[in-house]
Short mmCIF file of C-alpha atoms in Angstrom, two decimals:
data_model
loop_
_atom_site.label_atom_id
_atom_site.label_comp_id
_atom_site.label_asym_id
_atom_site.label_seq_id
_atom_site.Cartn_x
_atom_site.Cartn_y
_atom_site.Cartn_z
CA UNK R 89 -2.33 -10.05 -2.84
CA UNK R 90 0.34 -9.03 -0.33
CA UNK R 91 2.61 -11.65 1.22
CA UNK R 92 3.55 -11.74 4.88
CA UNK R 93 7.15 -11.04 5.84
CA UNK R 94 8.10 -14.67 6.51
CA UNK R 95 6.84 -15.59 3.01
CA UNK R 96 8.74 -12.65 1.51
CA UNK R 97 11.96 -13.74 3.23
CA UNK R 98 11.51 -17.28 1.92
CA UNK R 99 11.19 -16.00 -1.66
CA UNK R 100 14.17 -13.68 -1.18
CA UNK R 101 16.33 -16.52 0.08
CA UNK R 102 15.35 -18.79 -2.82
CA UNK R 103 16.33 -16.15 -5.40
CA UNK R 104 19.65 -15.33 -3.71
CA UNK R 105 18.83 -12.08 -1.89
CA UNK R 106 20.64 -12.18 1.49
CA UNK R 107 18.32 -12.66 4.48
CA UNK R 108 18.96 -13.33 8.17
CA UNK R 109 18.61 -16.79 9.77
CA UNK R 110 14.97 -17.06 10.77
CA UNK R 111 12.29 -19.49 11.87
CA UNK R 112 8.51 -19.53 11.60
CA UNK R 113 6.75 -19.67 15.00
CA UNK R 114 3.22 -21.09 15.04
CA UNK R 115 2.96 -21.33 18.84
CA UNK R 116 4.99 -19.85 21.73
CA UNK R 117 6.23 -23.34 22.67
CA UNK R 118 7.99 -23.57 19.28
CA UNK R 119 10.60 -21.27 20.80
CA UNK R 120 11.80 -24.15 22.99
CA UNK R 121 13.08 -25.73 19.77
CA UNK R 122 14.57 -22.59 18.28
CA UNK R 123 17.38 -23.28 15.81
CA UNK R 124 18.87 -19.78 15.71
CA UNK R 125 21.02 -18.13 18.35
CA UNK R 126 19.96 -15.41 20.76
CA UNK R 127 19.53 -12.47 20.78
CA UNK R 128 16.61 -12.57 18.37
CA UNK R 129 13.74 -10.37 17.26
CA UNK R 130 10.13 -11.61 17.24
CA UNK R 131 7.89 -10.04 14.60
CA UNK R 132 4.11 -10.18 14.34
CA UNK R 133 3.09 -11.46 10.90
CA UNK R 134 0.22 -9.16 9.93
CA UNK R 135 -0.37 -7.03 6.88
CA UNK R 136 -0.70 -3.81 8.88
CA UNK R 137 2.23 -1.42 8.94
CA UNK R 138 3.88 0.20 11.96
CA UNK R 139 4.13 -3.11 13.83
CA UNK R 140 6.97 -1.85 16.01
CA UNK R 141 4.99 1.15 17.29
CA UNK R 142 2.03 -1.11 18.10
CA UNK R 143 4.20 -3.53 20.08
CA UNK R 144 4.35 -6.24 17.43
CA UNK R 145 8.17 -6.34 17.30
CA UNK R 146 10.15 -7.45 20.38
CA UNK R 147 13.88 -8.03 20.98
CA UNK R 148 14.61 -10.87 23.39
CA UNK R 149 17.75 -12.57 24.69
CA UNK R 150 16.51 -15.74 26.45
CA UNK R 151 14.00 -18.52 25.81
CA UNK R 152 11.86 -17.53 28.81
CA UNK R 153 11.63 -13.92 27.64
CA UNK R 154 10.94 -15.07 24.08
CA UNK R 155 8.00 -17.30 25.11
CA UNK R 156 6.48 -14.51 27.22
CA UNK R 157 6.89 -11.99 24.39
CA UNK R 158 5.41 -14.42 21.85
CA UNK R 159 2.33 -14.99 24.02
CA UNK R 160 1.77 -11.22 24.16
CA UNK R 161 2.27 -10.74 20.40
CA UNK R 162 -0.07 -13.60 19.45
CA UNK R 163 -2.82 -11.85 21.45
CA UNK R 164 -2.04 -8.34 20.19
CA UNK R 165 -4.37 -7.13 17.39
CA UNK R 166 -2.80 -4.59 15.02
CA UNK R 167 -5.43 -2.60 13.10
CA UNK R 168 -7.86 -5.37 13.99
CA UNK R 169 -5.68 -8.23 12.71
CA UNK R 170 -4.33 -10.97 15.01
CA UNK R 171 -1.21 -12.83 13.82
CA UNK R 172 -1.45 -16.54 13.14
CA UNK R 173 2.32 -16.79 12.73
CA UNK R 174 5.37 -15.01 14.19
CA UNK R 175 8.82 -14.68 12.65
CA UNK R 176 11.84 -15.26 14.87
CA UNK R 177 14.94 -13.73 13.32
CA UNK R 178 18.55 -13.12 14.32
CA UNK R 179 19.31 -9.61 15.55
CA UNK R 180 21.29 -7.47 13.10
CA UNK R 181 23.11 -4.20 13.68
CA UNK R 182 23.11 -2.11 10.52
CA UNK R 183 25.59 0.68 9.94
CA UNK R 184 23.53 2.07 7.02
CA UNK R 185 20.07 1.44 5.59
CA UNK R 186 18.82 1.79 2.01
CA UNK R 187 15.47 1.56 0.24
CA UNK R 188 15.09 -0.53 -2.93
CA UNK R 189 12.03 -1.49 -4.96
CA UNK R 190 10.82 -2.73 -8.31
CA UNK R 191 7.28 -1.60 -9.06
CA UNK R 192 4.92 -1.86 -12.00
CA UNK R 193 3.95 1.66 -13.03
CA UNK R 194 0.45 1.29 -14.45
CA UNK R 195 0.56 4.76 -15.99
CA UNK R 196 3.74 3.99 -17.95
CA UNK R 197 2.94 0.26 -18.34
CA UNK R 198 6.60 -0.42 -17.54
CA UNK R 199 8.60 -1.68 -14.54
CA UNK R 200 10.40 1.04 -12.58
CA UNK R 201 13.44 0.60 -10.32
CA UNK R 202 13.41 2.73 -7.16
CA UNK R 203 16.24 3.42 -4.74
CA UNK R 204 17.00 5.74 -1.86
CA UNK R 205 19.86 6.25 0.62
CA UNK R 206 17.36 6.62 3.46
CA UNK R 207 15.05 3.75 4.41
CA UNK R 208 12.72 6.02 6.43
CA UNK R 209 10.72 7.32 3.51
CA UNK R 210 8.39 10.28 3.98
CA UNK R 211 6.04 9.62 1.06
CA UNK R 212 5.06 13.27 0.89
CA UNK R 213 8.69 14.06 -0.01
CA UNK R 214 9.48 10.82 -1.81
CA UNK R 215 10.19 12.50 -5.15
CA UNK R 216 13.08 14.38 -3.55
CA UNK R 217 14.70 11.35 -1.87
CA UNK R 218 13.98 8.39 -4.14
CA UNK R 219 15.76 7.91 -7.46
CA UNK R 220 14.10 5.97 -10.25
CA UNK R 221 14.99 4.28 -13.53
CA UNK R 222 12.33 3.15 -16.02
CA UNK R 223 13.03 -0.24 -17.61
CA UNK R 224 12.15 0.74 -21.17
CA UNK R 225 13.50 -2.32 -22.98
CA UNK R 226 14.64 -5.83 -22.10
CA UNK R 227 16.27 -5.76 -18.68
CA UNK R 228 20.05 -5.79 -18.34
CA UNK R 229 22.48 -5.04 -15.47
CA UNK R 230 22.84 -1.56 -17.01
CA UNK R 231 19.53 -0.50 -15.47
CA UNK R 232 20.56 -1.63 -11.97
CA UNK R 233 23.91 0.15 -12.23
CA UNK R 234 22.20 3.31 -13.50
CA UNK R 235 20.00 3.36 -10.40
CA UNK R 236 23.01 2.80 -8.11
CA UNK R 237 24.83 5.71 -9.77
CA UNK R 238 21.77 7.95 -9.35
CA UNK R 239 21.78 7.02 -5.66
CA UNK R 240 25.36 8.33 -5.44
CA UNK R 241 26.98 4.94 -4.84
CA UNK R 242 30.46 3.98 -5.95
CA UNK R 243 32.86 1.05 -6.01
CA UNK R 244 32.01 -2.16 -4.19
CA UNK R 245 28.80 -0.75 -2.71
CA UNK R 246 27.50 0.18 -6.15
CA UNK R 247 28.21 -3.37 -7.38
CA UNK R 248 26.58 -4.98 -4.33
CA UNK R 249 23.43 -2.87 -4.55
CA UNK R 250 23.22 -3.52 -8.32
CA UNK R 251 23.43 -7.28 -7.75
CA UNK R 252 20.59 -7.20 -5.21
CA UNK R 253 18.49 -5.10 -7.60
CA UNK R 254 19.09 -7.59 -10.44
CA UNK R 255 17.80 -10.44 -8.26
CA UNK R 256 14.79 -8.36 -7.22
CA UNK R 257 13.96 -7.78 -10.87
CA UNK R 258 14.41 -11.49 -11.62
CA UNK R 259 11.89 -12.31 -8.87
CA UNK R 260 9.57 -9.56 -10.13
CA UNK R 261 9.43 -11.12 -13.61
CA UNK R 262 9.41 -14.80 -12.65
CA UNK R 263 6.48 -14.40 -10.26
CA UNK R 264 4.47 -11.78 -12.25
CA UNK R 265 4.57 -9.29 -9.38
CA UNK R 266 3.32 -5.73 -9.00
CA UNK R 267 5.87 -4.83 -6.31
CA UNK R 268 9.11 -6.14 -4.81
CA UNK R 269 10.39 -3.91 -2.01
CA UNK R 270 13.26 -4.11 0.47
CA UNK R 271 12.81 -1.61 3.27
CA UNK R 272 15.28 -1.48 4.83
CA UNK R 273 18.31 -3.03 3.14
CA UNK R 274 20.85 -3.08 5.96
CA UNK R 275 24.59 -2.63 5.51
CA UNK R 276 26.90 -3.94 8.24
CA UNK R 277 30.12 -2.13 9.24
CA UNK R 278 32.00 -4.70 7.13
CA UNK R 279 29.93 -3.76 4.06
CA UNK R 280 27.77 -6.89 3.77
CA UNK R 281 24.11 -6.42 2.75
CA UNK R 282 21.00 -7.88 4.36
CA UNK R 283 17.31 -7.57 3.48
CA UNK R 284 15.92 -6.73 6.93
CA UNK R 285 12.32 -6.33 5.84
CA UNK R 286 10.48 -6.55 2.56
CA UNK R 287 7.16 -6.42 0.78
CA UNK R 288 5.87 -8.40 -2.18
CA UNK R 289 2.62 -7.71 -3.97
CA UNK R 290 1.37 -10.40 -6.34
CA UNK R 291 -0.59 -9.41 -9.43
CA UNK R 292 -4.00 -11.01 -8.87
CA UNK R 293 -4.35 -11.85 -12.54
CA UNK R 294 -1.19 -13.98 -12.35
CA UNK R 295 -2.16 -16.15 -9.37
CA UNK R 296 -3.67 -18.90 -11.51
CA UNK R 297 -0.40 -19.28 -13.44
CA UNK R 298 1.62 -20.08 -10.30
CA UNK R 299 0.59 -23.08 -8.16
CA UNK R 300 2.52 -21.82 -5.12
CA UNK R 301 0.70 -18.48 -5.25
CA UNK R 302 -2.66 -20.20 -5.73
CA UNK R 303 -2.05 -22.23 -2.57
CA UNK R 304 -1.24 -19.07 -0.57
CA UNK R 305 -4.32 -17.29 -1.95
CA UNK R 306 -6.56 -20.24 -1.07
CA UNK R 307 -5.35 -20.18 2.54
CA UNK R 308 -5.96 -16.43 2.78
CA UNK R 309 -9.52 -16.76 1.47
CA UNK R 310 -10.22 -19.72 3.79
CA UNK R 311 -8.89 -18.01 6.93
CA UNK R 312 -10.06 -14.46 6.21
CA UNK R 313 -13.27 -14.49 4.12
CA UNK R 314 -14.14 -11.03 2.84
CA UNK R 315 -16.93 -9.09 4.44
CA UNK R 316 -19.89 -9.23 2.07
CA UNK R 317 -20.83 -5.58 2.64
CA UNK R 318 -19.22 -4.41 -0.57
CA UNK R 319 -18.69 -6.93 -3.34
CA UNK R 320 -16.52 -4.53 -5.32
CA UNK R 321 -13.85 -4.38 -2.65
CA UNK R 322 -12.95 -8.00 -3.32
CA UNK R 323 -11.21 -6.79 -6.47
CA UNK R 324 -9.93 -3.38 -5.42
CA UNK R 325 -6.65 -2.53 -3.81
CA UNK R 326 -8.46 -0.86 -0.94
CA UNK R 327 -9.58 -0.94 2.67
CA UNK R 328 -13.14 -1.40 3.85
CA UNK R 329 -13.96 0.67 6.93
CA UNK R 330 -17.21 2.02 8.28
CA UNK R 331 -16.88 5.77 8.63
CA UNK R 332 -18.42 8.68 6.72
CA UNK R 333 -15.34 9.92 4.81
CA UNK R 334 -14.45 7.94 1.69
CA UNK R 335 -10.82 8.25 0.57
CA UNK R 336 -9.31 8.00 -2.91
CA UNK R 337 -5.56 8.18 -3.57
CA UNK R 338 -3.01 7.35 -6.25
CA UNK R 339 -0.81 4.95 -4.30
CA UNK R 340 -0.82 2.79 -1.19
CA UNK R 341 1.30 5.28 0.75
CA UNK R 342 -1.00 8.14 -0.25
CA UNK R 343 -4.14 6.28 0.84
CA UNK R 344 -2.69 5.10 4.16
CA UNK R 345 -1.26 8.52 5.03
CA UNK R 346 -4.63 10.15 4.30
CA UNK R 347 -6.47 7.56 6.38
CA UNK R 348 -4.18 8.18 9.36
CA UNK R 349 -4.53 11.96 9.12
CA UNK R 350 -8.34 11.74 8.95
CA UNK R 351 -8.42 9.50 12.03
CA UNK R 352 -5.98 11.76 13.91
CA UNK R 353 -8.14 14.79 13.09
CA UNK R 354 -11.17 13.19 14.70
CA UNK R 355 -12.80 11.97 11.49
CA UNK R 356 -14.08 8.49 10.70
CA UNK R 357 -12.61 7.02 7.50
CA UNK R 358 -14.90 4.98 5.31
CA UNK R 359 -14.03 2.92 2.26
CA UNK R 360 -10.50 3.74 1.00
CA UNK R 361 -9.53 2.95 -2.60
CA UNK R 362 -6.17 3.05 -4.36
CA UNK R 363 -6.62 4.34 -7.93
CA UNK R 364 -3.22 3.09 -9.03
CA UNK R 365 -4.60 -0.44 -9.49
CA UNK R 366 -7.57 -1.60 -11.56
CA UNK R 367 -10.23 -4.21 -10.97
CA UNK R 368 -8.68 -7.63 -11.40
CA UNK R 369 -11.68 -8.49 -13.61
CA UNK R 370 -11.34 -5.45 -15.87
CA UNK R 371 -10.60 -6.34 -19.47
CA UNK R 372 -9.25 -4.60 -21.42
CA UNK R 373 -6.94 -2.50 -19.25
CA UNK R 374 -8.47 0.62 -17.70
CA UNK R 375 -7.11 4.15 -17.59
CA UNK R 376 -6.61 6.22 -14.46
CA UNK R 377 -9.65 8.26 -15.44
CA UNK R 378 -11.79 5.12 -15.78
CA UNK R 379 -10.83 4.03 -12.28
CA UNK R 380 -11.54 7.48 -10.83
CA UNK R 381 -15.01 7.61 -12.41
CA UNK R 382 -15.88 4.09 -11.29
CA UNK R 383 -14.66 4.61 -7.74
CA UNK R 384 -16.63 7.86 -7.38
CA UNK R 385 -19.81 6.02 -8.38
CA UNK R 386 -19.09 3.20 -5.93
CA UNK R 387 -18.57 5.60 -3.02
CA UNK R 388 -21.57 7.74 -4.01
CA UNK R 389 -23.84 4.70 -3.96
CA UNK R 390 -22.93 4.03 -0.32
CA UNK R 391 -25.44 6.28 1.45
CA UNK R 392 -23.30 6.32 4.59
CA UNK R 393 -20.51 8.24 2.87
CA UNK R 394 -20.99 11.95 3.58
CA UNK R 395 -17.70 13.23 2.12
CA UNK R 396 -15.25 11.95 -0.47
CA UNK R 397 -11.65 13.06 0.05
CA UNK R 398 -9.48 12.73 -3.06
CA UNK R 399 -5.71 12.94 -2.50
CA UNK R 400 -3.69 13.00 -5.72
CA UNK R 401 0.03 13.68 -5.56
CA UNK R 402 2.72 13.87 -8.21
CA UNK R 403 2.41 13.01 -11.88
CA UNK R 404 -1.05 11.95 -13.07
CA UNK R 405 -1.84 11.13 -16.72
CA UNK R 406 -4.25 13.54 -18.47
CA UNK R 407 -4.96 15.83 -15.50
CA UNK R 408 -7.62 17.85 -17.36
CA UNK R 409 -9.61 14.67 -18.03
CA UNK R 410 -9.51 13.88 -14.31
CA UNK R 411 -10.74 17.38 -13.47
CA UNK R 412 -13.63 16.93 -15.91
CA UNK R 413 -14.58 13.61 -14.32
CA UNK R 414 -14.61 15.23 -10.88
CA UNK R 415 -16.71 18.12 -12.22
CA UNK R 416 -19.23 15.75 -13.82
CA UNK R 417 -19.57 13.77 -10.61
CA UNK R 418 -20.69 16.92 -8.78
CA UNK R 419 -23.61 17.18 -11.20
CA UNK R 420 -24.81 13.56 -10.99
CA UNK R 421 -28.51 13.06 -10.41
CA UNK R 422 -28.70 10.72 -7.44
CA UNK R 423 -31.48 8.78 -9.14
CA UNK R 424 -29.00 7.77 -11.84
CA UNK R 425 -26.64 6.16 -9.34
CA UNK R 426 -27.32 2.45 -9.39
CA UNK R 427 -26.60 0.66 -6.13
CA UNK R 428 -23.03 -0.63 -6.10
CA UNK R 429 -23.17 -2.21 -2.65
CA UNK R 430 -24.90 -5.32 -1.43
CA UNK R 431 -25.70 -3.69 1.91
CA UNK R 432 -25.13 -0.41 3.69
CA UNK R 433 -22.09 -0.30 5.93
CA UNK R 434 -24.31 -0.03 8.98
CA UNK R 435 -23.91 3.62 9.90
CA UNK R 436 -26.95 5.18 11.54
CA UNK R 437 -26.24 8.51 9.89
CA UNK R 438 -27.36 8.49 6.26
CA UNK R 439 -26.92 11.48 3.96
CA UNK R 440 -29.74 12.91 1.94
CA UNK R 441 -30.37 11.64 -1.57
CA UNK R 442 -27.56 13.53 -3.35
CA UNK R 443 -23.88 13.20 -4.20
CA UNK R 444 -21.41 13.42 -1.27
CA UNK R 445 -19.41 16.60 -0.82
CA UNK R 446 -16.01 16.45 -2.50
CA UNK R 447 -12.71 17.66 -1.08
CA UNK R 448 -9.88 17.45 -3.62
CA UNK R 449 -6.22 17.75 -2.72
CA UNK R 450 -4.01 18.14 -5.79
CA UNK R 451 -0.31 18.26 -4.91
CA UNK R 452 2.46 19.09 -7.35
CA UNK R 453 2.99 21.44 -10.29
CA UNK R 454 1.87 18.78 -12.80
CA UNK R 455 -1.69 19.20 -11.47
CA UNK R 456 -1.83 23.01 -11.74
CA UNK R 457 -4.05 22.85 -14.83
CA UNK R 458 -6.52 20.53 -13.12
CA UNK R 459 -6.56 22.75 -10.03
CA UNK R 460 -7.31 25.85 -12.11
CA UNK R 461 -10.08 24.03 -13.97
CA UNK R 462 -11.81 22.92 -10.78
CA UNK R 463 -11.52 26.44 -9.35
CA UNK R 464 -13.93 27.62 -12.05
CA UNK R 465 -16.70 25.44 -10.58
CA UNK R 466 -17.25 27.61 -7.49
CA UNK R 467 -20.69 28.65 -8.76
CA UNK R 468 -22.03 25.10 -8.46
CA UNK R 469 -24.07 24.40 -5.34
CA UNK R 470 -22.14 21.18 -4.77
CA UNK R 471 -18.76 22.48 -5.98
CA UNK R 472 -15.68 20.55 -4.85
CA UNK R 473 -13.36 22.15 -2.31
CA UNK R 474 -9.93 22.21 -3.96
CA UNK R 475 -6.74 22.69 -1.91
CA UNK R 476 -3.05 21.95 -2.33
CA UNK R 477 -2.15 21.23 1.30
CA UNK R 478 -3.11 17.77 2.61
CA UNK R 479 -3.64 18.87 6.22
CA UNK R 480 -6.04 21.56 5.02
CA UNK R 481 -7.91 19.04 2.86
CA UNK R 482 -8.28 16.65 5.80
CA UNK R 483 -9.56 19.45 8.05
CA UNK R 484 -12.15 20.45 5.43
CA UNK R 485 -13.34 16.86 4.99
CA UNK R 486 -13.67 16.25 8.73
CA UNK R 487 -15.58 19.52 9.24
CA UNK R 488 -17.98 18.68 6.39
CA UNK R 489 -18.62 15.22 7.81
CA UNK R 490 -19.29 16.63 11.29
CA UNK R 491 -21.66 19.24 9.84
CA UNK R 492 -23.57 16.52 8.04
CA UNK R 493 -23.83 14.60 11.32
CA UNK R 494 -25.28 17.60 13.16
CA UNK R 495 -27.85 18.14 10.40
#
């Protein structure tokens, strides 16, 4: 469960992370009673990213302009989502911007501290720009300072960043979170820090232990009931769309980047699943391989999916096992695939009764062994197409889906 920005800022303020003066706006007329000084920024409160590019972030200097901008934002859908709330926040001029995060690494089963000196993260090159420290034992300020040193910080800035990271970790533990992210952390010319935007992801298994989280979750379910097309997506960290290209990735950034590239290339993305997270109902804990096998079966059972595009980047546990799972999926008898969906997603184009074509992008030297293994499967009639470049993988997937349409 992801929180909206105004909820994130409230949690940050309560734990002692510096945030700007702000006010929740439920209706444009609330701006007549604004308690913060102009100029301000109005932000659409939706879960979709890239709000600024879509017009969901506006800078205004007067009440009249603010009311007009708020009316436009309230009626502006971003990736199909209309905001029910806006956030009005003081304008802030940052001299520098940093990236900070605490994330639960499900492969290591440990929290990891992340930090970068550039808030504009290109997730394809994240390993080069983001420093990390694994919290291997009980947390202490040592871990936060170690990350600050890796980021190349010194003196007062190192101490300030370390203090913010300590509070982020405190929030991470107290609330049983999967992710606490500040992006960007602004630094004024005087050296003061400010969390300008942030993300918080709540571990679904922990919601029942926290009454405040349970109340938020109940409101989300009441206002936005899940589409009943695919019962499994209620528990997956994924996106339900209605195209012919299913997408699997090992991280939210990976999945979203792949989705955007498919759409930009003229393809129609279907169900998108993030393999980094398990079913919330899975007990005991699952492995990465378990989640890959299960997700392939779910997508294969949706007869509208013509192509499955797998985008795996970086370090993956047991890469040979993953290659074997992909190889086995190519040899599935379609009669053995039990229906995983309650209904079809409505597409008029339905593939024949066999497994979808697979396009596999494996990026990084850690996956060389898996890439070589899959290359030996070229003799299979339904062999996966294996590439290292993401653009090439997207082009292959889109071409396969269009060929299936013409047939």
